[in-house]
Amino acid sequence: MARRSQVRAGTAGGCLLNGCLTLLGLLLVAVVGAWIWLETQPARDEAEARKNLRMNVERSRDRLGGAAADGGLSDTEIARVFPPSKPGKGLVGVTRQGGAVTVVAEVSGRGPSRAFISGYERSVAGCYAFEVPPPSPGAPRPSVRELPRAACAAGPATPPESSRQNPAATSPGRGEASR
């Protein structure tokens, strides 16, 4: 024999009990779904930051090729293409061999900022070598390869404009109290 429930179907008590259980079940599903969405948010933000990093690398490669289109690639042009931006250090080093130029730079990518939930922005950085071939007819197409993070650990290179010291800023006695 089938077991009879204590509340008969079709009565006010049965609808209330069934409605409450349904509502609690839906609430549980909503809470678990929201929990999963919040737990996977950092991974989605990092994926967006890595996508932005790839776009920045492609943009830097194109800008470097455009700067080298006139047949020469000066240090000033290279420094303009790779400015420091947190967490990326920007230009790390330049190597010239024959007519070819290899630029090592740390490039950064940023994910969406989240002010509502926890007020953070995911950012990533990568170390890349941009190899510009010797001048030839037409715009050169630099190649890009990713390097280990240790290759960019030395820090940013000194830009050509800031390598000269300003004598007025380094003169003794400025900013010091006289004794």
CSV table of N, CA and C in Angstrom, one decimal:
chain,number,residue,atom,x,y,z
A,1,MET,N,0.8,-1.2,0.0
A,1,MET,CA,0.0,0.0,0.0
A,1,MET,C,0.9,1.2,0.0
A,2,ALA,N,0.3,2.2,-0.6
A,2,ALA,CA,1.1,3.5,-0.7
A,2,ALA,C,0.9,4.2,0.6
A,3,ARG,N,1.9,4.9,0.9
A,3,ARG,CA,1.9,5.7,2.2
A,3,ARG,C,1.2,7.0,1.9
A,4,ARG,N,0.3,7.4,2.7
A,4,ARG,CA,-0.4,8.6,2.6
A,4,ARG,C,0.3,9.8,3.2
A,5,SER,N,0.3,10.9,2.6
A,5,SER,CA,0.9,12.1,3.2
A,5,SER,C,0.0,12.6,4.3
A,6,GLN,N,0.6,13.3,5.2
A,6,GLN,CA,-0.2,13.8,6.3
A,6,GLN,C,-1.1,15.0,5.9
A,7,VAL,N,-0.7,15.7,4.8
A,7,VAL,CA,-1.5,16.8,4.3
A,7,VAL,C,-2.1,16.4,3.0
A,8,ARG,N,-3.4,16.5,2.9
A,8,ARG,CA,-4.1,16.0,1.7
A,8,ARG,C,-3.8,17.0,0.5
A,9,ALA,N,-3.7,16.5,-0.7
A,9,ALA,CA,-3.5,17.4,-1.8
A,9,ALA,C,-4.8,18.2,-2.1
A,10,GLY,N,-4.6,19.4,-2.5
A,10,GLY,CA,-5.8,20.2,-2.8
A,10,GLY,C,-6.3,21.1,-1.6
A,11,THR,N,-5.7,20.8,-0.4
A,11,THR,CA,-6.1,21.6,0.7
A,11,THR,C,-5.1,22.8,0.8
A,12,ALA,N,-5.5,23.8,1.6
A,12,ALA,CA,-4.7,25.0,1.8
A,12,ALA,C,-3.3,24.6,2.4
A,13,GLY,N,-3.3,23.7,3.3
A,13,GLY,CA,-2.0,23.2,3.9
A,13,GLY,C,-1.1,22.6,2.9
A,14,GLY,N,-1.6,21.8,2.0
A,14,GLY,CA,-0.8,21.1,1.0
A,14,GLY,C,-0.2,22.1,0.0
A,15,CYS,N,-1.0,23.1,-0.4
A,15,CYS,CA,-0.5,24.1,-1.4
A,15,CYS,C,0.6,24.9,-0.7
A,16,LEU,N,0.4,25.3,0.6
A,16,LEU,CA,1.4,26.1,1.3
A,16,LEU,C,2.7,25.3,1.5
A,17,LEU,N,2.6,24.0,1.8
A,17,LEU,CA,3.8,23.2,2.0
A,17,LEU,C,4.5,23.0,0.7
A,18,ASN,N,3.8,22.7,-0.4
A,18,ASN,CA,4.4,22.5,-1.7
A,18,ASN,C,5.0,23.8,-2.2
A,19,GLY,N,4.3,24.9,-2.0
A,19,GLY,CA,4.8,26.2,-2.5
A,19,GLY,C,6.0,26.7,-1.7
A,20,CYS,N,6.1,26.4,-0.4
A,20,CYS,CA,7.3,26.8,0.4
A,20,CYS,C,8.5,26.0,0.0
A,21,LEU,N,8.3,24.7,-0.2
A,21,LEU,CA,9.4,23.8,-0.6
A,21,LEU,C,9.9,24.2,-2.0
A,22,THR,N,9.0,24.5,-2.9
A,22,THR,CA,9.4,25.0,-4.3
A,22,THR,C,10.2,26.3,-4.2
A,23,LEU,N,9.7,27.2,-3.4
A,23,LEU,CA,10.4,28.5,-3.2
A,23,LEU,C,11.7,28.3,-2.6
A,24,LEU,N,11.8,27.5,-1.6
A,24,LEU,CA,13.1,27.2,-1.0
A,24,LEU,C,14.1,26.5,-1.9
A,25,GLY,N,13.6,25.6,-2.7
A,25,GLY,CA,14.4,25.0,-3.7
A,25,GLY,C,14.9,26.0,-4.8
A,26,LEU,N,14.1,26.9,-5.2
A,26,LEU,CA,14.5,27.9,-6.2
A,26,LEU,C,15.5,28.9,-5.6
A,27,LEU,N,15.3,29.2,-4.3
A,27,LEU,CA,16.2,30.1,-3.6
A,27,LEU,C,17.6,29.4,-3.5
A,28,LEU,N,17.6,28.1,-3.2
A,28,LEU,CA,18.9,27.4,-3.1
A,28,LEU,C,19.6,27.4,-4.4
A,29,VAL,N,18.9,27.1,-5.5
A,29,VAL,CA,19.5,27.1,-6.8
A,29,VAL,C,20.1,28.5,-7.1
A,30,ALA,N,19.4,29.6,-6.8
A,30,ALA,CA,19.8,30.9,-7.1
A,30,ALA,C,21.1,31.2,-6.2
A,31,VAL,N,21.1,30.8,-5.0
A,31,VAL,CA,22.3,31.1,-4.1
A,31,VAL,C,23.5,30.3,-4.6
A,32,VAL,N,23.3,29.1,-5.0
A,32,VAL,CA,24.4,28.3,-5.5
A,32,VAL,C,24.9,28.8,-6.8
A,33,GLY,N,24.0,29.3,-7.7
A,33,GLY,CA,24.4,29.9,-9.0
A,33,GLY,C,25.2,31.2,-8.8
A,34,ALA,N,24.7,32.0,-7.9
A,34,ALA,CA,25.4,33.3,-7.6
A,34,ALA,C,26.8,33.0,-7.0
A,35,TRP,N,26.9,32.0,-6.1
A,35,TRP,CA,28.2,31.6,-5.5
A,35,TRP,C,29.2,31.1,-6.6
A,36,ILE,N,28.7,30.3,-7.5
A,36,ILE,CA,29.6,29.8,-8.6
A,36,ILE,C,30.0,31.0,-9.5
A,37,TRP,N,29.1,31.9,-9.8
A,37,TRP,CA,29.4,33.0,-10.6
A,37,TRP,C,30.5,33.9,-10.0
A,38,LEU,N,30.3,34.2,-8.7
A,38,LEU,CA,31.3,35.0,-7.9
A,38,LEU,C,32.7,34.3,-7.8
A,39,GLU,N,32.7,33.0,-7.7
A,39,GLU,CA,33.9,32.3,-7.5
A,39,GLU,C,34.7,32.2,-8.9
A,40,THR,N,34.0,32.2,-10.0
A,40,THR,CA,34.7,32.1,-11.3
A,40,THR,C,34.9,33.5,-11.9
A,41,GLN,N,34.5,34.6,-11.2
A,41,GLN,CA,34.8,35.9,-11.7
A,41,GLN,C,36.3,36.2,-11.9
A,42,PRO,N,37.1,35.9,-10.9
A,42,PRO,CA,38.6,36.2,-11.2
A,42,PRO,C,39.2,35.6,-12.4
A,43,ALA,N,38.7,34.3,-12.7
A,43,ALA,CA,39.3,33.6,-13.9
A,43,ALA,C,38.8,34.3,-15.1
A,44,ARG,N,37.5,34.8,-15.1
A,44,ARG,CA,37.0,35.5,-16.3
A,44,ARG,C,37.7,36.9,-16.5
A,45,ASP,N,38.0,37.5,-15.4
A,45,ASP,CA,38.7,38.8,-15.4
A,45,ASP,C,40.2,38.6,-15.9
A,46,GLU,N,40.8,37.5,-15.5
A,46,GLU,CA,42.2,37.3,-15.9
A,46,GLU,C,42.2,36.9,-17.4
A,47,ALA,N,41.2,36.2,-17.9
A,47,ALA,CA,41.1,35.9,-19.3
A,47,ALA,C,40.9,37.2,-20.1
A,48,GLU,N,40.1,38.1,-19.6
A,48,GLU,CA,39.9,39.4,-20.3
A,48,GLU,C,41.2,40.2,-20.3
A,49,ALA,N,42.0,40.1,-19.2
A,49,ALA,CA,43.3,40.8,-19.1
A,49,ALA,C,44.3,40.2,-20.1
A,50,ARG,N,44.3,38.9,-20.2
A,50,ARG,CA,45.2,38.3,-21.2
A,50,ARG,C,44.8,38.6,-22.6
A,51,LYS,N,43.5,38.7,-22.9
A,51,LYS,CA,43.1,39.1,-24.2
A,51,LYS,C,43.6,40.6,-24.5
A,52,ASN,N,43.5,41.4,-23.5
A,52,ASN,CA,43.9,42.8,-23.6
A,52,ASN,C,45.5,42.8,-23.8
A,53,LEU,N,46.2,42.0,-23.1
A,53,LEU,CA,47.6,41.9,-23.3
A,53,LEU,C,48.0,41.5,-24.7
A,54,ARG,N,47.3,40.5,-25.3
A,54,ARG,CA,47.6,40.1,-26.7
A,54,ARG,C,47.3,41.2,-27.6
A,55,MET,N,46.2,42.0,-27.4
A,55,MET,CA,45.9,43.2,-28.3
A,55,MET,C,47.0,44.2,-28.1
A,56,ASN,N,47.5,44.5,-26.9
A,56,ASN,CA,48.6,45.4,-26.7
A,56,ASN,C,49.9,45.0,-27.4
A,57,VAL,N,50.2,43.7,-27.4
A,57,VAL,CA,51.4,43.2,-28.0
A,57,VAL,C,51.2,43.4,-29.6
A,58,GLU,N,50.1,43.1,-30.1
A,58,GLU,CA,49.9,43.3,-31.5
A,58,GLU,C,49.9,44.8,-31.9
A,59,ARG,N,49.4,45.6,-31.1
A,59,ARG,CA,49.4,47.1,-31.3
A,59,ARG,C,50.8,47.6,-31.3
A,60,SER,N,51.6,47.1,-30.3
A,60,SER,CA,53.0,47.5,-30.2
A,60,SER,C,53.8,47.0,-31.4
A,61,ARG,N,53.6,45.8,-31.8
A,61,ARG,CA,54.2,45.3,-33.0
A,61,ARG,C,53.9,46.2,-34.2
A,62,ASP,N,52.7,46.5,-34.4
A,62,ASP,CA,52.3,47.3,-35.6
A,62,ASP,C,52.9,48.7,-35.5
A,63,ARG,N,52.9,49.3,-34.3
A,63,ARG,CA,53.5,50.7,-34.1
A,63,ARG,C,55.0,50.6,-34.3
A,64,LEU,N,55.7,49.6,-33.9
A,64,LEU,CA,57.1,49.4,-34.1
A,64,LEU,C,57.4,49.2,-35.6
A,65,GLY,N,56.6,48.5,-36.3
A,65,GLY,CA,56.7,48.4,-37.8
A,65,GLY,C,56.5,49.7,-38.5
A,66,GLY,N,55.5,50.5,-38.0
A,66,GLY,CA,55.3,51.8,-38.6
A,66,GLY,C,56.5,52.7,-38.4
A,67,ALA,N,57.0,52.7,-37.2
A,67,ALA,CA,58.2,53.5,-36.9
A,67,ALA,C,59.4,53.1,-37.7
A,68,ALA,N,59.5,51.9,-38.0
A,68,ALA,CA,60.7,51.4,-38.8
A,68,ALA,C,60.4,51.5,-40.3
A,69,ALA,N,59.3,52.0,-40.7
A,69,ALA,CA,58.9,52.0,-42.1
A,69,ALA,C,59.8,53.0,-42.9
A,70,ASP,N,60.4,54.0,-42.3
A,70,ASP,CA,61.2,55.0,-43.0
A,70,ASP,C,62.6,54.5,-43.2
A,71,GLY,N,62.9,53.3,-42.8
A,71,GLY,CA,64.3,52.7,-43.0
A,71,GLY,C,65.1,52.8,-41.8
A,72,GLY,N,64.8,53.5,-40.8
A,72,GLY,CA,65.6,53.5,-39.5
A,72,GLY,C,64.7,53.4,-38.3
A,73,LEU,N,65.3,53.0,-37.2
A,73,LEU,CA,64.5,52.9,-36.0
A,73,LEU,C,65.4,53.5,-34.9
A,74,SER,N,65.0,54.7,-34.5
A,74,SER,CA,65.8,55.3,-33.4
A,74,SER,C,65.4,54.9,-32.0
A,75,ASP,N,66.2,55.2,-31.1
A,75,ASP,CA,65.9,54.8,-29.7
A,75,ASP,C,64.7,55.6,-29.2
A,76,THR,N,64.6,56.9,-29.7
A,76,THR,CA,63.4,57.7,-29.3
A,76,THR,C,62.1,57.1,-29.8
A,77,GLU,N,62.1,56.6,-31.0
A,77,GLU,CA,60.9,56.0,-31.6
A,77,GLU,C,60.5,54.7,-30.8
A,78,ILE,N,61.5,54.0,-30.4
A,78,ILE,CA,61.3,52.7,-29.7
A,78,ILE,C,60.7,53.1,-28.3
A,79,ALA,N,61.3,54.1,-27.6
A,79,ALA,CA,60.8,54.5,-26.3
A,79,ALA,C,59.4,55.0,-26.3
A,80,ARG,N,59.0,55.6,-27.4
A,80,ARG,CA,57.6,56.1,-27.6
A,80,ARG,C,56.6,54.9,-27.7
A,81,VAL,N,57.1,53.8,-28.4
A,81,VAL,CA,56.2,52.7,-28.6
A,81,VAL,C,56.0,51.9,-27.3
A,82,PHE,N,57.1,51.9,-26.4
A,82,PHE,CA,57.0,51.1,-25.2
A,82,PHE,C,57.2,51.9,-23.9
A,83,PRO,N,56.2,52.7,-23.6
A,83,PRO,CA,56.3,53.5,-22.3
A,83,PRO,C,56.0,52.5,-21.2
A,84,PRO,N,56.5,52.8,-20.0
A,84,PRO,CA,56.2,52.0,-18.8
A,84,PRO,C,54.7,52.2,-18.4
A,85,SER,N,54.1,51.1,-18.1
A,85,SER,CA,52.7,51.1,-17.6
A,85,SER,C,52.6,50.0,-16.6
A,86,LYS,N,52.0,50.3,-15.5
A,86,LYS,CA,51.9,49.3,-14.4
A,86,LYS,C,51.0,48.2,-14.9
A,87,PRO,N,51.3,46.9,-14.6
A,87,PRO,CA,52.5,46.4,-14.0
A,87,PRO,C,53.7,46.2,-15.0
A,88,GLY,N,53.5,46.5,-16.3
A,88,GLY,CA,54.5,46.4,-17.3
A,88,GLY,C,55.6,47.4,-17.1
A,89,LYS,N,56.9,47.0,-17.3
A,89,LYS,CA,58.0,48.0,-17.1
A,89,LYS,C,58.3,48.7,-18.4
A,90,GLY,N,57.7,48.3,-19.5
A,90,GLY,CA,57.9,49.0,-20.8
A,90,GLY,C,59.2,48.5,-21.4
A,91,LEU,N,60.0,49.4,-22.0
A,91,LEU,CA,61.2,49.1,-22.7
A,91,LEU,C,62.2,48.5,-21.7
A,92,VAL,N,62.8,47.4,-22.0
A,92,VAL,CA,63.8,46.8,-21.2
A,92,VAL,C,65.2,46.8,-21.8
A,93,GLY,N,65.2,46.6,-23.1
A,93,GLY,CA,66.5,46.6,-23.8
A,93,GLY,C,66.4,46.6,-25.3
A,94,VAL,N,67.4,47.1,-26.0
A,94,VAL,CA,67.5,47.2,-27.4
A,94,VAL,C,68.8,46.6,-27.8
A,95,THR,N,68.8,45.7,-28.8
A,95,THR,CA,70.0,45.1,-29.4
A,95,THR,C,70.0,45.3,-30.9
A,96,ARG,N,71.1,45.9,-31.4
A,96,ARG,CA,71.2,46.1,-32.8
A,96,ARG,C,72.3,45.2,-33.4
A,97,GLN,N,71.9,44.5,-34.4
A,97,GLN,CA,72.9,43.6,-35.1
A,97,GLN,C,72.7,43.7,-36.6
A,98,GLY,N,73.7,44.4,-37.2
A,98,GLY,CA,73.6,44.7,-38.6
A,98,GLY,C,72.5,45.7,-38.8
A,99,GLY,N,71.5,45.4,-39.6
A,99,GLY,CA,70.4,46.3,-39.8
A,99,GLY,C,69.2,45.9,-38.9
A,100,ALA,N,69.3,44.7,-38.3
A,100,ALA,CA,68.1,44.2,-37.5
A,100,ALA,C,68.2,44.8,-36.1
A,101,VAL,N,67.0,45.0,-35.6
A,101,VAL,CA,66.9,45.5,-34.2
A,101,VAL,C,66.0,44.5,-33.4
A,102,THR,N,66.4,44.2,-32.2
A,102,THR,CA,65.6,43.4,-31.3
A,102,THR,C,65.3,44.2,-30.1
A,103,VAL,N,64.0,44.4,-29.8
A,103,VAL,CA,63.6,45.2,-28.7
A,103,VAL,C,62.9,44.2,-27.7
A,104,VAL,N,63.4,44.3,-26.4
A,104,VAL,CA,62.8,43.5,-25.4
A,104,VAL,C,62.0,44.4,-24.5
A,105,ALA,N,60.8,44.1,-24.3
A,105,ALA,CA,59.9,45.0,-23.5
A,105,ALA,C,58.9,44.2,-22.7
A,106,GLU,N,58.5,44.7,-21.6
A,106,GLU,CA,57.4,44.1,-20.8
A,106,GLU,C,56.2,44.9,-21.1
A,107,VAL,N,55.2,44.2,-21.5
A,107,VAL,CA,53.9,44.8,-21.9
A,107,VAL,C,52.8,44.3,-20.9
A,108,SER,N,51.9,45.2,-20.7
A,108,SER,CA,50.8,44.8,-19.7
A,108,SER,C,49.5,44.8,-20.4
A,109,GLY,N,48.6,44.1,-19.7
A,109,GLY,CA,47.2,44.0,-20.1
A,109,GLY,C,46.3,44.1,-18.9
A,110,ARG,N,45.2,44.8,-19.1
A,110,ARG,CA,44.2,45.0,-18.0
A,110,ARG,C,42.9,44.4,-18.2
A,111,GLY,N,42.3,43.9,-17.2
A,111,GLY,CA,41.0,43.3,-17.2
A,111,GLY,C,40.0,44.4,-16.8
A,112,PRO,N,38.7,44.1,-16.8
A,112,PRO,CA,37.7,45.1,-16.4
A,112,PRO,C,37.8,45.4,-14.9
A,113,SER,N,37.6,46.6,-14.5
A,113,SER,CA,37.7,47.0,-13.1
A,113,SER,C,36.3,46.6,-12.5
A,114,ARG,N,36.4,46.2,-11.3
A,114,ARG,CA,35.2,45.8,-10.5
A,114,ARG,C,35.1,46.6,-9.3
A,115,ALA,N,34.3,47.7,-9.4
A,115,ALA,CA,34.2,48.6,-8.2
A,115,ALA,C,33.0,48.1,-7.3
A,116,PHE,N,32.0,47.5,-7.9
A,116,PHE,CA,30.9,47.1,-7.1
A,116,PHE,C,31.1,46.0,-6.1
A,117,ILE,N,31.8,44.9,-6.6
A,117,ILE,CA,32.0,43.7,-5.8
A,117,ILE,C,33.1,43.9,-4.8
A,118,SER,N,34.3,44.1,-5.3
A,118,SER,CA,35.5,44.2,-4.4
A,118,SER,C,36.5,45.3,-4.8
A,119,GLY,N,36.2,46.1,-5.7
A,119,GLY,CA,37.1,47.2,-6.0
A,119,GLY,C,38.5,46.9,-6.5
A,120,TYR,N,38.6,46.0,-7.5
A,120,TYR,CA,39.9,45.6,-8.0
A,120,TYR,C,39.9,45.6,-9.5
A,121,GLU,N,41.1,45.6,-10.0
A,121,GLU,CA,41.3,45.5,-11.5
A,121,GLU,C,42.4,44.4,-11.7
A,122,ARG,N,42.1,43.4,-12.5
A,122,ARG,CA,43.0,42.3,-12.8
A,122,ARG,C,44.0,42.9,-13.9
A,123,SER,N,45.3,42.7,-13.6
A,123,SER,CA,46.2,43.1,-14.7
A,123,SER,C,47.3,42.0,-14.8
A,124,VAL,N,47.8,41.8,-16.0
A,124,VAL,CA,48.9,40.8,-16.2
A,124,VAL,C,49.9,41.5,-17.1
A,125,ALA,N,51.1,40.9,-17.0
A,125,ALA,CA,52.3,41.5,-17.8
A,125,ALA,C,53.0,40.3,-18.4
A,126,GLY,N,53.6,40.5,-19.5
A,126,GLY,CA,54.4,39.5,-20.2
A,126,GLY,C,55.7,40.1,-20.8
A,127,CYS,N,56.7,39.4,-20.9
A,127,CYS,CA,58.0,39.8,-21.5
A,127,CYS,C,58.1,39.3,-22.9
A,128,TYR,N,58.3,40.2,-23.9
A,128,TYR,CA,58.3,39.9,-25.3
A,128,TYR,C,59.5,40.5,-26.0
A,129,ALA,N,60.0,39.7,-27.0
A,129,ALA,CA,61.1,40.2,-27.9
A,129,ALA,C,60.5,40.5,-29.2
A,130,PHE,N,60.6,41.8,-29.7
A,130,PHE,CA,60.1,42.2,-30.9
A,130,PHE,C,61.3,42.3,-31.9
A,131,GLU,N,61.4,41.5,-32.9
A,131,GLU,CA,62.5,41.5,-33.8
A,131,GLU,C,62.1,42.2,-35.1
A,132,VAL,N,62.8,43.3,-35.4
A,132,VAL,CA,62.5,44.1,-36.6
A,132,VAL,C,63.6,43.7,-37.6
A,133,PRO,N,63.2,43.3,-38.8
A,133,PRO,CA,64.2,42.9,-39.8
A,133,PRO,C,64.9,44.1,-40.3
A,134,PRO,N,66.0,43.9,-41.0
A,134,PRO,CA,66.8,45.0,-41.6
A,134,PRO,C,65.9,45.8,-42.6
A,135,PRO,N,66.2,47.0,-42.8
A,135,PRO,CA,65.4,47.8,-43.8
A,135,PRO,C,65.3,47.2,-45.1
A,136,SER,N,64.1,47.2,-45.7
A,136,SER,CA,63.9,46.7,-47.1
A,136,SER,C,62.7,47.5,-47.7
A,137,PRO,N,62.5,47.3,-49.0
A,137,PRO,CA,61.4,48.0,-49.6
A,137,PRO,C,60.1,47.6,-48.9
A,138,GLY,N,59.3,48.6,-48.6
A,138,GLY,CA,58.0,48.4,-47.9
A,138,GLY,C,58.2,48.4,-46.4
A,139,ALA,N,57.1,48.4,-45.7
A,139,ALA,CA,57.1,48.4,-44.2
A,139,ALA,C,57.5,47.1,-43.7
A,140,PRO,N,58.5,47.0,-42.8
A,140,PRO,CA,58.9,45.7,-42.2
A,140,PRO,C,57.8,45.2,-41.3
A,141,ARG,N,57.8,43.9,-41.2
A,141,ARG,CA,56.8,43.3,-40.3
A,141,ARG,C,57.6,42.6,-39.2
A,142,PRO,N,57.6,43.3,-38.0
A,142,PRO,CA,58.3,42.7,-36.9
A,142,PRO,C,57.7,41.4,-36.4
A,143,SER,N,58.6,40.5,-35.9
A,143,SER,CA,58.1,39.3,-35.4
A,143,SER,C,58.1,39.4,-33.8
A,144,VAL,N,57.3,38.6,-33.2
A,144,VAL,CA,57.1,38.7,-31.7
A,144,VAL,C,57.3,37.3,-31.2
A,145,ARG,N,58.1,37.2,-30.1
A,145,ARG,CA,58.1,35.9,-29.3
A,145,ARG,C,58.1,36.3,-27.9
A,146,GLU,N,57.4,35.4,-27.1
A,146,GLU,CA,57.3,35.6,-25.7
A,146,GLU,C,58.6,35.0,-25.0
A,147,LEU,N,59.1,35.8,-24.0
A,147,LEU,CA,60.3,35.4,-23.3
A,147,LEU,C,59.9,35.1,-21.8
A,148,PRO,N,60.7,34.3,-21.1
A,148,PRO,CA,60.4,34.1,-19.7
A,148,PRO,C,60.5,35.4,-18.9
A,149,ARG,N,59.7,35.5,-17.8
A,149,ARG,CA,59.7,36.7,-17.0
A,149,ARG,C,61.1,37.2,-16.6
A,150,ALA,N,62.0,36.2,-16.4
A,150,ALA,CA,63.4,36.6,-15.9
A,150,ALA,C,64.1,37.5,-16.9
A,151,ALA,N,63.7,37.4,-18.2
A,151,ALA,CA,64.4,38.2,-19.2
A,151,ALA,C,64.0,39.7,-19.0
A,152,CYS,N,62.9,40.0,-18.4
A,152,CYS,CA,62.5,41.4,-18.1
A,152,CYS,C,62.8,41.8,-16.7
A,153,ALA,N,63.4,40.9,-15.9
A,153,ALA,CA,63.6,41.2,-14.5
A,153,ALA,C,64.6,42.3,-14.2
A,154,ALA,N,65.4,42.6,-15.2
A,154,ALA,CA,66.5,43.6,-15.0
A,154,ALA,C,65.9,45.0,-14.8
A,155,GLY,N,64.7,45.2,-15.2
A,155,GLY,CA,64.0,46.5,-15.1
A,155,GLY,C,64.0,47.3,-16.4
A,156,PRO,N,63.4,48.5,-16.3
A,156,PRO,CA,63.2,49.2,-17.5
A,156,PRO,C,64.6,49.9,-18.0
A,157,ALA,N,64.7,50.0,-19.3
A,157,ALA,CA,65.9,50.7,-19.8
A,157,ALA,C,65.7,52.2,-19.6
A,158,THR,N,66.8,52.9,-19.6
A,158,THR,CA,66.7,54.4,-19.4
A,158,THR,C,66.3,55.0,-20.8
A,159,PRO,N,65.2,55.7,-20.9
A,159,PRO,CA,64.9,56.3,-22.1
A,159,PRO,C,65.9,57.3,-22.6
A,160,PRO,N,66.1,57.5,-23.9
A,160,PRO,CA,67.1,58.4,-24.4
A,160,PRO,C,67.0,59.8,-23.9
A,161,GLU,N,65.7,60.3,-23.7
A,161,GLU,CA,65.5,61.7,-23.2
A,161,GLU,C,66.0,61.9,-21.8
A,162,SER,N,65.8,60.9,-20.9
A,162,SER,CA,66.1,61.1,-19.5
A,162,SER,C,67.6,60.7,-19.2
A,163,SER,N,68.4,60.3,-20.2
A,163,SER,CA,69.7,59.8,-19.9
A,163,SER,C,70.6,61.0,-19.6
A,164,ARG,N,70.2,62.2,-20.1
A,164,ARG,CA,71.0,63.4,-19.8
A,164,ARG,C,70.5,64.0,-18.5
A,165,GLN,N,71.5,64.4,-17.6
A,165,GLN,CA,71.1,65.0,-16.4
A,165,GLN,C,70.9,66.5,-16.5
A,166,ASN,N,70.0,67.0,-15.7
A,166,ASN,CA,69.8,68.4,-15.7
A,166,ASN,C,70.8,69.0,-14.6
A,167,PRO,N,71.7,69.8,-15.0
A,167,PRO,CA,72.7,70.3,-14.0
A,167,PRO,C,72.1,71.1,-12.9
A,168,ALA,N,71.0,71.8,-13.2
A,168,ALA,CA,70.4,72.7,-12.2
A,168,ALA,C,69.7,71.8,-11.1
A,169,ALA,N,69.2,70.6,-11.5
A,169,ALA,CA,68.5,69.7,-10.6
A,169,ALA,C,69.5,69.0,-9.7
A,170,THR,N,70.8,68.9,-10.1
A,170,THR,CA,71.7,68.1,-9.3
A,170,THR,C,72.8,69.0,-8.6
A,171,SER,N,72.6,70.3,-8.7
A,171,SER,CA,73.6,71.1,-8.1
A,171,SER,C,73.5,71.0,-6.6
A,172,PRO,N,74.6,71.0,-5.9
A,172,PRO,CA,74.6,70.9,-4.4
A,172,PRO,C,74.0,72.1,-3.8
A,173,GLY,N,73.4,71.9,-2.7
A,173,GLY,CA,72.8,73.0,-1.9
A,173,GLY,C,71.4,73.3,-2.2
A,174,ARG,N,70.9,72.8,-3.3
A,174,ARG,CA,69.4,73.0,-3.5
A,174,ARG,C,68.6,72.2,-2.6
A,175,GLY,N,67.6,72.7,-2.0
A,175,GLY,CA,66.7,72.0,-1.2
A,175,GLY,C,67.3,71.6,0.2
A,176,GLU,N,68.5,72.0,0.5
A,176,GLU,CA,69.1,71.7,1.8
A,176,GLU,C,69.1,72.9,2.6
A,177,ALA,N,68.9,72.7,3.9
A,177,ALA,CA,69.0,73.9,4.8
A,177,ALA,C,70.4,74.3,5.1
A,178,SER,N,70.6,75.6,5.1
A,178,SER,CA,72.0,76.1,5.4
A,178,SER,C,72.3,75.9,6.8
A,179,ARG,N,73.6,75.7,7.1
A,179,ARG,CA,73.9,75.4,8.5
A,179,ARG,C,74.6,76.6,9.1
